[in-house]
JSON list of C-alpha atoms in Angstrom, two decimals:
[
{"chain": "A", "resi": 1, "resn": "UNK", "atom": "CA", "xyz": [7.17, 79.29, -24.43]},
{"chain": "A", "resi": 2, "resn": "UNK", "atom": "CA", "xyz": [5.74, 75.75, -23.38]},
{"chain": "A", "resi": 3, "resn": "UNK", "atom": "CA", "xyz": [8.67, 73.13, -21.99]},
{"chain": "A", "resi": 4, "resn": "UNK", "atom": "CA", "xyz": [8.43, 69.35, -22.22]},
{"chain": "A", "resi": 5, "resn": "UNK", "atom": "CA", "xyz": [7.74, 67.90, -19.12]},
{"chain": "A", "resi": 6, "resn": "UNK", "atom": "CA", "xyz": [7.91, 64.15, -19.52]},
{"chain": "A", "resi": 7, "resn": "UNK", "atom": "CA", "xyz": [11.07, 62.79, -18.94]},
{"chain": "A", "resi": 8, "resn": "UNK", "atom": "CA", "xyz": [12.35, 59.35, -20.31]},
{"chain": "A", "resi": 9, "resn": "UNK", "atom": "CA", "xyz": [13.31, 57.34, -17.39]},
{"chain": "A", "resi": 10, "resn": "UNK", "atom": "CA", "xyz": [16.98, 56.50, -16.94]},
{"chain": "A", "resi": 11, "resn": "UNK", "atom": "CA", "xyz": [18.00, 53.33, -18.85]},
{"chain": "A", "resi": 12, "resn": "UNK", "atom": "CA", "xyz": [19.46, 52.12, -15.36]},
{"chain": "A", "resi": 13, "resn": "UNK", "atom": "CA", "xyz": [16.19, 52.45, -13.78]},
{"chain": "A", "resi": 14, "resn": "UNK", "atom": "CA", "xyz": [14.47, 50.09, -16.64]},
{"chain": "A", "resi": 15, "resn": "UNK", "atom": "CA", "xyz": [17.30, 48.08, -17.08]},
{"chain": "A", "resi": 16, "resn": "UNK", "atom": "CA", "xyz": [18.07, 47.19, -12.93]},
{"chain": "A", "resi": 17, "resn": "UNK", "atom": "CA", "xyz": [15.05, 44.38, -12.75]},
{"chain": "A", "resi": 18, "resn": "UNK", "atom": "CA", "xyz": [15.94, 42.32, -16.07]},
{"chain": "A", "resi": 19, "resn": "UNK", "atom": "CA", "xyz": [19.41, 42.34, -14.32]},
{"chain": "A", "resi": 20, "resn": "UNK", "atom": "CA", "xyz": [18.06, 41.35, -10.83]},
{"chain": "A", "resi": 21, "resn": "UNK", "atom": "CA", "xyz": [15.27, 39.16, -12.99]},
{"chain": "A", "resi": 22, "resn": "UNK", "atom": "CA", "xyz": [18.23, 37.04, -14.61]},
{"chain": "A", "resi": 23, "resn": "UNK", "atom": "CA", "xyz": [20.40, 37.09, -11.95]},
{"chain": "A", "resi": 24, "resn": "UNK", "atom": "CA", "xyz": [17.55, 35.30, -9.63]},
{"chain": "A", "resi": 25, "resn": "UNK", "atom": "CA", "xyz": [17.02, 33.01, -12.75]},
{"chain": "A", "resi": 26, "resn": "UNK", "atom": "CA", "xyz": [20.42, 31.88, -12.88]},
{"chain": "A", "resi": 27, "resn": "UNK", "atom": "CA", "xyz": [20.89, 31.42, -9.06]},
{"chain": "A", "resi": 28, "resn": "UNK", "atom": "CA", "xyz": [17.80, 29.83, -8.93]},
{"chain": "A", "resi": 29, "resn": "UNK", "atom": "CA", "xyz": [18.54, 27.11, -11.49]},
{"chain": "A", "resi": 30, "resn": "UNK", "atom": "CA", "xyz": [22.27, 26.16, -9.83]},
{"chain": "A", "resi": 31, "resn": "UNK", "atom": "CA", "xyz": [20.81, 26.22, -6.56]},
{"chain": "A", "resi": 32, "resn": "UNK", "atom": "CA", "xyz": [17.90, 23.49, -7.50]},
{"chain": "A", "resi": 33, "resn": "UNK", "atom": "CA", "xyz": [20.23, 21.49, -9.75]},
{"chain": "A", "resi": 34, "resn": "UNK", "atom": "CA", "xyz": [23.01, 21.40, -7.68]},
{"chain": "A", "resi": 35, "resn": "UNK", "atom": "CA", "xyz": [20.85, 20.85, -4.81]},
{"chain": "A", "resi": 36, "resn": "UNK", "atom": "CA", "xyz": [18.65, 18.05, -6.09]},
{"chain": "A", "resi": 37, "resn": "UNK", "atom": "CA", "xyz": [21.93, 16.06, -7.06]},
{"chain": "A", "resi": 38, "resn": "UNK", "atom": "CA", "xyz": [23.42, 16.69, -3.50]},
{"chain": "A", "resi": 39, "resn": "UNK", "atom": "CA", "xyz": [20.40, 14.88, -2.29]},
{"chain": "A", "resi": 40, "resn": "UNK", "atom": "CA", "xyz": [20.11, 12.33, -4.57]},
{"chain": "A", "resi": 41, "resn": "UNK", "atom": "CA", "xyz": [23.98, 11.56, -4.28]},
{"chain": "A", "resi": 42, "resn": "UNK", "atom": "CA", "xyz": [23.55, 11.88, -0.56]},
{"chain": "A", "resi": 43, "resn": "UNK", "atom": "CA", "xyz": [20.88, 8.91, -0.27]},
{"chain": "A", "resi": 44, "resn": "UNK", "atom": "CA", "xyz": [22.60, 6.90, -2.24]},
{"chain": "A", "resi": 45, "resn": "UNK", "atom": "CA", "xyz": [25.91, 6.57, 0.64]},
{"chain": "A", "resi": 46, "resn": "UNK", "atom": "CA", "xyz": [26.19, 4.90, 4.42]},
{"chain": "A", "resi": 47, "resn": "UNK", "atom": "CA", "xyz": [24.23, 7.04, 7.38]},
{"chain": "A", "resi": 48, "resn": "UNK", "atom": "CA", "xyz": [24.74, 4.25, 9.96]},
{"chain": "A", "resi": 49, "resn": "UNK", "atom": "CA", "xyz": [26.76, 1.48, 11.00]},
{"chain": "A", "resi": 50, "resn": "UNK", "atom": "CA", "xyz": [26.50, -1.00, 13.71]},
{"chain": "A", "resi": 51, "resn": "UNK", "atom": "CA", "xyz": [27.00, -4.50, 14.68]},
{"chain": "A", "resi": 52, "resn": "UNK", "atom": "CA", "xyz": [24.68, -7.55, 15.19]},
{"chain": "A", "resi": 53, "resn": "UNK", "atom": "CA", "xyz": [24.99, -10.33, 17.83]},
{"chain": "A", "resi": 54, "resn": "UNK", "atom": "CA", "xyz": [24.76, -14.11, 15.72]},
{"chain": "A", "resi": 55, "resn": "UNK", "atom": "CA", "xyz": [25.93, -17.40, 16.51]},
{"chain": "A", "resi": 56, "resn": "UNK", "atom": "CA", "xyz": [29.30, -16.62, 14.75]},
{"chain": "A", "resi": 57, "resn": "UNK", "atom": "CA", "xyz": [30.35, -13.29, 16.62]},
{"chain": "A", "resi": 58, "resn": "UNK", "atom": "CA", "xyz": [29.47, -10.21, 15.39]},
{"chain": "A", "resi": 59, "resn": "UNK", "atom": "CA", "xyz": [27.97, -9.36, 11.78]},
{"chain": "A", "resi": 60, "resn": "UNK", "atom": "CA", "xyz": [28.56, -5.61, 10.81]},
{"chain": "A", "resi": 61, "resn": "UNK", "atom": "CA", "xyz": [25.88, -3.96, 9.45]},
{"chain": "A", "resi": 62, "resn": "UNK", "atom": "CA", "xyz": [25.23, -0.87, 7.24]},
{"chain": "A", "resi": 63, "resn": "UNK", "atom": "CA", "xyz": [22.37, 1.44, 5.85]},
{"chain": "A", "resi": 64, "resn": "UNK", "atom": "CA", "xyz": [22.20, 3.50, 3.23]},
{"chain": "A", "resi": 65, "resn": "UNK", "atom": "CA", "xyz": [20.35, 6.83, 3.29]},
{"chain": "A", "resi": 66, "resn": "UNK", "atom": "CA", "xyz": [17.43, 4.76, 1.30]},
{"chain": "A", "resi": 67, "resn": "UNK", "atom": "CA", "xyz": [17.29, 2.70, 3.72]},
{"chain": "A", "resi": 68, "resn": "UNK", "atom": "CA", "xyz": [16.61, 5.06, 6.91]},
{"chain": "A", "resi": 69, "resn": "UNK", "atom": "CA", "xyz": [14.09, 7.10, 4.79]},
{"chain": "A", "resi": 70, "resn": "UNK", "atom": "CA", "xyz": [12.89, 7.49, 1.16]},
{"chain": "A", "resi": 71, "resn": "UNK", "atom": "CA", "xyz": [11.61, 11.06, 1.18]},
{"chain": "A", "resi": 72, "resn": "UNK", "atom": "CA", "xyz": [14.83, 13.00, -0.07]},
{"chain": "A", "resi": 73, "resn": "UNK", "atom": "CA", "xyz": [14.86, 11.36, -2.86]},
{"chain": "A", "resi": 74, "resn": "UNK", "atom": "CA", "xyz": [11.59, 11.73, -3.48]},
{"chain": "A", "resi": 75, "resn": "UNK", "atom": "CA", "xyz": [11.05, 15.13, -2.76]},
{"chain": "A", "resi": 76, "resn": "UNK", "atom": "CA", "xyz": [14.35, 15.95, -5.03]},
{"chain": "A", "resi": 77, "resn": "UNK", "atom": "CA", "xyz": [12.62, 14.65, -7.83]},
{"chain": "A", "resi": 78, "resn": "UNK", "atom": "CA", "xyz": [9.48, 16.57, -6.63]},
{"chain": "A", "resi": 79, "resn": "UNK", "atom": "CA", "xyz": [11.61, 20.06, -6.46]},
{"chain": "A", "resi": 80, "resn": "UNK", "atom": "CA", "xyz": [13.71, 18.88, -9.82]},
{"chain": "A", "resi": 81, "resn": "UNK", "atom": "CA", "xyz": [10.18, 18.57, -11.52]},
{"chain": "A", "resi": 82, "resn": "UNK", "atom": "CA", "xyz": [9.43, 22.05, -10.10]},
{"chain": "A", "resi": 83, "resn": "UNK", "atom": "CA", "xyz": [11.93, 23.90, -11.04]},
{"chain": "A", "resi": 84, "resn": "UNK", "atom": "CA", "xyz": [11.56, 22.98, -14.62]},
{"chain": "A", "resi": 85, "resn": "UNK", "atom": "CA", "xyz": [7.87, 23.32, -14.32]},
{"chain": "A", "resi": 86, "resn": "UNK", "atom": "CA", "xyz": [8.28, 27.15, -12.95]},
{"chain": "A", "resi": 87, "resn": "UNK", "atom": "CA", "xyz": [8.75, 28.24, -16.52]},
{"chain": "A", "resi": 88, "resn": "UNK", "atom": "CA", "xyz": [5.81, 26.69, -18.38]},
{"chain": "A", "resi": 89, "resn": "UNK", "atom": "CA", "xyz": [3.44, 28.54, -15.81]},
{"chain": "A", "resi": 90, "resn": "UNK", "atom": "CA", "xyz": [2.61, 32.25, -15.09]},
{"chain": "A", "resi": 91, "resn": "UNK", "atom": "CA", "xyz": [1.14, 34.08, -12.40]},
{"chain": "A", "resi": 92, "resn": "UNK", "atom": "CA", "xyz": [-0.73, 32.00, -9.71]},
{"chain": "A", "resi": 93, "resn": "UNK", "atom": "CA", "xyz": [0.74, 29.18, -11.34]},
{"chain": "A", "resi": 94, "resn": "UNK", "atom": "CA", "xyz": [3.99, 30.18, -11.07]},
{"chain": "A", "resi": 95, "resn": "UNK", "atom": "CA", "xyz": [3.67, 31.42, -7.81]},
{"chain": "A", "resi": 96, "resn": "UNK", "atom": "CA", "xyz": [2.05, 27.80, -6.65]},
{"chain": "A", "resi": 97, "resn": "UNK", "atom": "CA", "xyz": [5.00, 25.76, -8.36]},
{"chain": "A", "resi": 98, "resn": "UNK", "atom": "CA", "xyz": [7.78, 28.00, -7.09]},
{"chain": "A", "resi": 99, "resn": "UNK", "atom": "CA", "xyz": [6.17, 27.17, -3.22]},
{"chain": "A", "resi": 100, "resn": "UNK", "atom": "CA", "xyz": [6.26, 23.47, -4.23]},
{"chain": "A", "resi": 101, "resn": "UNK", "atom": "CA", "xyz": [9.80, 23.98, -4.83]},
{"chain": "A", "resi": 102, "resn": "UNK", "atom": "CA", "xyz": [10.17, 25.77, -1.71]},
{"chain": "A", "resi": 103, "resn": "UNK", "atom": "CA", "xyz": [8.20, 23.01, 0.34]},
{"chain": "A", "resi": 104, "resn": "UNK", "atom": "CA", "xyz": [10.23, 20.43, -1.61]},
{"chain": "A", "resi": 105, "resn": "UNK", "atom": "CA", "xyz": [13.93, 21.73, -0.39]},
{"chain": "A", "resi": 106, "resn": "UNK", "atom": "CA", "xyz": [12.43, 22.30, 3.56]},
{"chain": "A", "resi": 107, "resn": "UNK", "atom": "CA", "xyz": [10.75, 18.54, 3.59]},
{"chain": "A", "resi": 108, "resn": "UNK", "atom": "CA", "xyz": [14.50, 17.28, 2.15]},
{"chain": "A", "resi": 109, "resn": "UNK", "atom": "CA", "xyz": [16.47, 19.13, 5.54]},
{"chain": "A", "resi": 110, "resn": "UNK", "atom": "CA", "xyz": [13.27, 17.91, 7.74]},
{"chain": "A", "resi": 111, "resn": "UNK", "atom": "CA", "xyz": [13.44, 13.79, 6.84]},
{"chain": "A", "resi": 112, "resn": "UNK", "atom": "CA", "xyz": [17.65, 14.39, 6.45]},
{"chain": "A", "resi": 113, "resn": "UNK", "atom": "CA", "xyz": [18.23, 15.59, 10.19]},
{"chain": "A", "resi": 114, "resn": "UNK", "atom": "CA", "xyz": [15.53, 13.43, 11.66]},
{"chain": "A", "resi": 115, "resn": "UNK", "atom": "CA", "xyz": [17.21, 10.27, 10.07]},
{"chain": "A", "resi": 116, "resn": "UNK", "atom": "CA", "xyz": [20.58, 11.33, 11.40]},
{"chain": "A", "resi": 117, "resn": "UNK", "atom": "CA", "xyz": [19.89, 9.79, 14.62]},
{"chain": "A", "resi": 118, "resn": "UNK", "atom": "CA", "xyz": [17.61, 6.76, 13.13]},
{"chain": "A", "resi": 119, "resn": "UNK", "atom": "CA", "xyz": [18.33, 3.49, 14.07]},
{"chain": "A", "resi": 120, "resn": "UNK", "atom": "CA", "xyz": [15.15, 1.47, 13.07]},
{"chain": "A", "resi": 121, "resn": "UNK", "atom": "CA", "xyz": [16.79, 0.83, 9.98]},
{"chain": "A", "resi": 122, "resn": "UNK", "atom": "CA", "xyz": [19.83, -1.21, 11.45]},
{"chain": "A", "resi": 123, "resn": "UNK", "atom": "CA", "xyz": [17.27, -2.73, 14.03]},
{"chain": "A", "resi": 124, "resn": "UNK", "atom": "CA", "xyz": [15.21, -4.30, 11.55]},
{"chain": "A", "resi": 125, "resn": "UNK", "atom": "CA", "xyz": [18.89, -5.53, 9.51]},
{"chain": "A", "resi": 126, "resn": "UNK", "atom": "CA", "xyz": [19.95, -6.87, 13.10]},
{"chain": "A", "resi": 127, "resn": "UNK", "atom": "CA", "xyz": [16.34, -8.62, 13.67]},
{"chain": "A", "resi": 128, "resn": "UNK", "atom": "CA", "xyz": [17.06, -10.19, 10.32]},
{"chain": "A", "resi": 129, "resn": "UNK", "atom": "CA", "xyz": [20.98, -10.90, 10.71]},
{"chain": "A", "resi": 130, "resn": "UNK", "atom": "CA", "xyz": [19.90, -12.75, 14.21]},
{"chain": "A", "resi": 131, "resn": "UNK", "atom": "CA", "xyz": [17.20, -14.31, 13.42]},
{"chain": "A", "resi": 132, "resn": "UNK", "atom": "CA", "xyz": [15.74, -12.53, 16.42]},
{"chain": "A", "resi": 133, "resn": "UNK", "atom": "CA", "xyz": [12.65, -10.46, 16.10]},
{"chain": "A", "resi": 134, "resn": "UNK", "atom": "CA", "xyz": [13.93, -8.31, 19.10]},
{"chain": "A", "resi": 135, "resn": "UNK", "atom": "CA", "xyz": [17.25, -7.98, 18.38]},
{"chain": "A", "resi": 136, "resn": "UNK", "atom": "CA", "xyz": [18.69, -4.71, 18.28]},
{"chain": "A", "resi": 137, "resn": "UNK", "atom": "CA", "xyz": [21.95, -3.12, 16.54]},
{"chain": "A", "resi": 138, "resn": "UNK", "atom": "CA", "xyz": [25.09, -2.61, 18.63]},
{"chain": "A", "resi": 139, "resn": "UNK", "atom": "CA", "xyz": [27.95, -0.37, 18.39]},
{"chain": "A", "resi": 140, "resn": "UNK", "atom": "CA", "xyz": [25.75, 2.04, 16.30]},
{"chain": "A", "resi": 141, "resn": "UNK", "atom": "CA", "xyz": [26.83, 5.38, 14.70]},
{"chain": "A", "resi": 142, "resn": "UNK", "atom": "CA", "xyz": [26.16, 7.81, 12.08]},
{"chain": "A", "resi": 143, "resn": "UNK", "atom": "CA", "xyz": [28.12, 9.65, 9.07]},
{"chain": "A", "resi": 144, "resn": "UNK", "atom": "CA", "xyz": [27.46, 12.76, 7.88]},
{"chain": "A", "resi": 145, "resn": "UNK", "atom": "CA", "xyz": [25.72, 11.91, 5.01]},
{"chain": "A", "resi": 146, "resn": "UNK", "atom": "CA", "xyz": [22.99, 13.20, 6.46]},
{"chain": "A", "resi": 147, "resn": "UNK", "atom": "CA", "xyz": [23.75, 16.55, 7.06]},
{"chain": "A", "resi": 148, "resn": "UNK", "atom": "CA", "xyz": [24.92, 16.93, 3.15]},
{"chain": "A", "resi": 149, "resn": "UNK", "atom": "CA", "xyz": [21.28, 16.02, 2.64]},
{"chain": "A", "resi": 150, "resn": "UNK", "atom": "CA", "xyz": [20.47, 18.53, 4.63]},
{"chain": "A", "resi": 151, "resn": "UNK", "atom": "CA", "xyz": [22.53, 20.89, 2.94]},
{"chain": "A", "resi": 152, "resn": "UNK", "atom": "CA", "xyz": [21.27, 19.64, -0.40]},
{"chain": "A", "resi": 153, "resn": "UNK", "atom": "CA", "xyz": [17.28, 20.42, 1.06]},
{"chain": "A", "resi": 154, "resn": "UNK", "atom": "CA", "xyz": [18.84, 24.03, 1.91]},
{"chain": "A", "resi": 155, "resn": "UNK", "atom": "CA", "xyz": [19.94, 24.84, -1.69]},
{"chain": "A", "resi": 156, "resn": "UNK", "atom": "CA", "xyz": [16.24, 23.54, -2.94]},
{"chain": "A", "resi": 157, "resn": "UNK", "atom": "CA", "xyz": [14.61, 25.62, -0.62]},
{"chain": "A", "resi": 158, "resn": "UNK", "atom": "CA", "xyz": [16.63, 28.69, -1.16]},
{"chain": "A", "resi": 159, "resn": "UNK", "atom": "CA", "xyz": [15.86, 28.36, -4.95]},
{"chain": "A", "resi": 160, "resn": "UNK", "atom": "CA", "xyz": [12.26, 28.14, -3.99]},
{"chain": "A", "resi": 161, "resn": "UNK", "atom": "CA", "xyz": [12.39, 31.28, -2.19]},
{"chain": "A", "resi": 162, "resn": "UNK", "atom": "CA", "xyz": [14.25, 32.76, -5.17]},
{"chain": "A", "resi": 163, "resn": "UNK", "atom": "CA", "xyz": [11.51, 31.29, -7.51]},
{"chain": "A", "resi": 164, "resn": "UNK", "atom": "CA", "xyz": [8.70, 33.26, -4.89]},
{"chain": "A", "resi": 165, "resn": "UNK", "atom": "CA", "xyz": [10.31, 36.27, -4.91]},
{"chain": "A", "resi": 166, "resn": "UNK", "atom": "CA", "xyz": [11.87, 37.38, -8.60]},
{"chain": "A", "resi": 167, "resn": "UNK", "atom": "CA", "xyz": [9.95, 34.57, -10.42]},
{"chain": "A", "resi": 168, "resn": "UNK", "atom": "CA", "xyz": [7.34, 37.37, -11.96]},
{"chain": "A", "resi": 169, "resn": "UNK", "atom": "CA", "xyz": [10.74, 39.07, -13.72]},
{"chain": "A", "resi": 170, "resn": "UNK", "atom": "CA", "xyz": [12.12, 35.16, -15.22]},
{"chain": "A", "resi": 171, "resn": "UNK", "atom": "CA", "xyz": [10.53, 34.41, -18.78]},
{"chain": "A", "resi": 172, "resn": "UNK", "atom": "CA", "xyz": [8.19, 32.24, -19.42]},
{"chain": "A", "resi": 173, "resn": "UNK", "atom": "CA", "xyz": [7.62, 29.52, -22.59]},
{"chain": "A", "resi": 174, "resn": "UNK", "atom": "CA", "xyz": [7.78, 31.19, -26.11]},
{"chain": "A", "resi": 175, "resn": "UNK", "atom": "CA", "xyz": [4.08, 31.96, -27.08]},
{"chain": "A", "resi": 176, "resn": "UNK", "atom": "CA", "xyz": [3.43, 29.49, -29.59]},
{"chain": "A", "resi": 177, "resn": "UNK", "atom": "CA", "xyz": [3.60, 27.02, -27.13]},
{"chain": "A", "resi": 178, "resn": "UNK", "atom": "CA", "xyz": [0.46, 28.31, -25.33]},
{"chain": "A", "resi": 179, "resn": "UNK", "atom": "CA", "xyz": [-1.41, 29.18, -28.57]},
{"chain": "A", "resi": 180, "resn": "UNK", "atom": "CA", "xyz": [-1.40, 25.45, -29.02]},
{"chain": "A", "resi": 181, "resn": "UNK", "atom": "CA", "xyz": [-2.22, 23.51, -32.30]},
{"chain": "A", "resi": 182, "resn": "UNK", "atom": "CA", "xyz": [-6.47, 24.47, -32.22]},
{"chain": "A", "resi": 183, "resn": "UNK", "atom": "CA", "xyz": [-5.71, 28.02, -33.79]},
{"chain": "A", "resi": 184, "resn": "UNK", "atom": "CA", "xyz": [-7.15, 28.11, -37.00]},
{"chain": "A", "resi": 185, "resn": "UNK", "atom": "CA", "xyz": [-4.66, 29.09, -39.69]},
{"chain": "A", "resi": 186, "resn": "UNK", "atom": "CA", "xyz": [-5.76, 31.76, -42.23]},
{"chain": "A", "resi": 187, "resn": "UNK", "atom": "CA", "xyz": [-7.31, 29.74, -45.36]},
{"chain": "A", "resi": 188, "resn": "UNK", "atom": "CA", "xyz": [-5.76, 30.65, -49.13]},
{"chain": "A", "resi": 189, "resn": "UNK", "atom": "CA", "xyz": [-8.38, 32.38, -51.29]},
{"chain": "A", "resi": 190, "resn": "UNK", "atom": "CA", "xyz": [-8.61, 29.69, -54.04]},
{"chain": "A", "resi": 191, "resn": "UNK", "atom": "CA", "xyz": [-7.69, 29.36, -57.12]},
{"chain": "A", "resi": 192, "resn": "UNK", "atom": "CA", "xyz": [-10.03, 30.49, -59.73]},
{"chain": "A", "resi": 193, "resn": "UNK", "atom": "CA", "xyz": [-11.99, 27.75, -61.38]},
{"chain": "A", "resi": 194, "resn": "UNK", "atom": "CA", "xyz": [-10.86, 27.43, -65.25]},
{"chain": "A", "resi": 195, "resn": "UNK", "atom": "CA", "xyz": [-14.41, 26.05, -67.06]},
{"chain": "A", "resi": 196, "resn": "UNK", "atom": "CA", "xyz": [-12.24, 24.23, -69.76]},
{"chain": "A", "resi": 197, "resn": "UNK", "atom": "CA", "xyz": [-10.66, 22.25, -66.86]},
{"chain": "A", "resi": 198, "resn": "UNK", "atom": "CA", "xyz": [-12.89, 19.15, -65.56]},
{"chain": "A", "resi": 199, "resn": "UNK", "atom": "CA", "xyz": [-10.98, 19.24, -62.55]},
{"chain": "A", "resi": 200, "resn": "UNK", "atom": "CA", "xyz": [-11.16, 22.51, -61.87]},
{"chain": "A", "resi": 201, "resn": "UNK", "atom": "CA", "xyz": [-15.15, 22.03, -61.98]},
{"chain": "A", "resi": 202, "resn": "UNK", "atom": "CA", "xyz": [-15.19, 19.18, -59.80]},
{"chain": "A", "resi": 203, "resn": "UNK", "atom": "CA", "xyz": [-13.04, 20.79, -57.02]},
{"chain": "A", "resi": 204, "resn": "UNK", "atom": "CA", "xyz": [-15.13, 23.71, -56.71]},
{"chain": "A", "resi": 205, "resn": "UNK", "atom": "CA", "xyz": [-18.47, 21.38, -56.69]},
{"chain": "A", "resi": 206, "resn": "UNK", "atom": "CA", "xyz": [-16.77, 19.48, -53.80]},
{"chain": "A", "resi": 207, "resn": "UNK", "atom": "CA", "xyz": [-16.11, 23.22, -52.01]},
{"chain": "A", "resi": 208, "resn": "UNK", "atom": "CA", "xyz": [-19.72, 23.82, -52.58]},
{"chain": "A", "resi": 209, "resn": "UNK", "atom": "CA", "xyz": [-19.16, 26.45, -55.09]},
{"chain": "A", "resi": 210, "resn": "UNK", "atom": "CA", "xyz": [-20.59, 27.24, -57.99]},
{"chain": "A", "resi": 211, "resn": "UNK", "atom": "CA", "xyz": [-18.15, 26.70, -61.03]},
{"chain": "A", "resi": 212, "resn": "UNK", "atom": "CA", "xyz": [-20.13, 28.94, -63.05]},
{"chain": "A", "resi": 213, "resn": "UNK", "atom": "CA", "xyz": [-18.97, 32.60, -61.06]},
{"chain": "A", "resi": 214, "resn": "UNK", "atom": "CA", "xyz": [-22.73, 33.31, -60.96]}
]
């Protein structure tokens, strides 16, 4: 008597990376989003504040994340642009947007926690408060704005690293997307030419037929 051998495989065992697949996918996407809006929200408040020296007394002064440095923003546009892009690519492609992303979130920490302690930004507003080219902000400290950019850079990157490692298990665009619009569709047979119609006649002359059947 001859026994089967071949033995399904436990749904578990099939089903355990679609779950791990859409769990990444889902983590990923909070992380970026929330991420990308920490930073963007985060650039938009005070880092510094100081005081200037003029003829009046002292003039406070402020700056604004944009002020100290522009790349958080820009690079959470950058990993916002990624992380919708890591779904219209496969493969190498996928793989080379998802380290974007990645590179995105770790330049957003870098610029946030070097312009923590930045004060060229209130220099120059205390050069132009003054009137004096070498003038230089007083009473100076920081928020901790920063840091929440930071934090904001973290998230990014962490989705990146997501998008590196599970990103061969999330789906990708619906295939008639990539087919495009240059497939050629199927042409209807057509429709057989009736010789007591003039029409008919002319249509098939213009398909370079012959009307005639012969």
């Amino acid at each position: 008597m001859e026994y089967v051998t071949a033995v399904p495989h436990p749904p578990s065992e099939t089903a355990a990376p679609e779950r791990s697949g859409r769990r990444s996918l889902a983590a990923a996407l909070l992380l970026g989003a929330l991420g990308a809006a920490v930073a963007l929200l985060s650039t938009r408040q005070r880092w510094a504040e100081g005081t200037a020296t003029v003829a009046g007394g002292d003039f406070p002064l402020t700056a604004k994340g944009s002020d100290v440095t522009g790349v958080p923003a820009a690079l959470a546009i950058v990993g916002l642009a990624a992380l919708v892009a890591v779904f219209a690519v496969r493969r190498a492609g996928r793989f080379m947007v998802a380290g974007l992303l990645a590179l995105s979130g770790a330049g957003i920490t870098a610029a946030a926690l070097l312009g923590a302690s930045d004060d060229s930004a209130l220099d120059d507003k205390a050069a132009q408060a003054s009137g004096d080219t070498s003038a230089t902000v007083a009473a100076l400290s920081h928020t901790g704005w920063p840091y929440v950019a930071a934090v904001g850079g973290a998230l990014i990157l962490v989705a990146g690293l997501l998008a590196l490692r599970y990103g061969r298990l999330w789906p990708a665009m619906s295939g008639r997307y990539e087919r495009g619009t240059g497939a050629e569709r199927p042409r209807r047979a057509p429709k057989p030419v009736d010789p007591d119609r003039p029409e008919d006649i002319w249509k098939a002359l213009d398909r370079g037929e012959d009307p005639t059947g012969a």
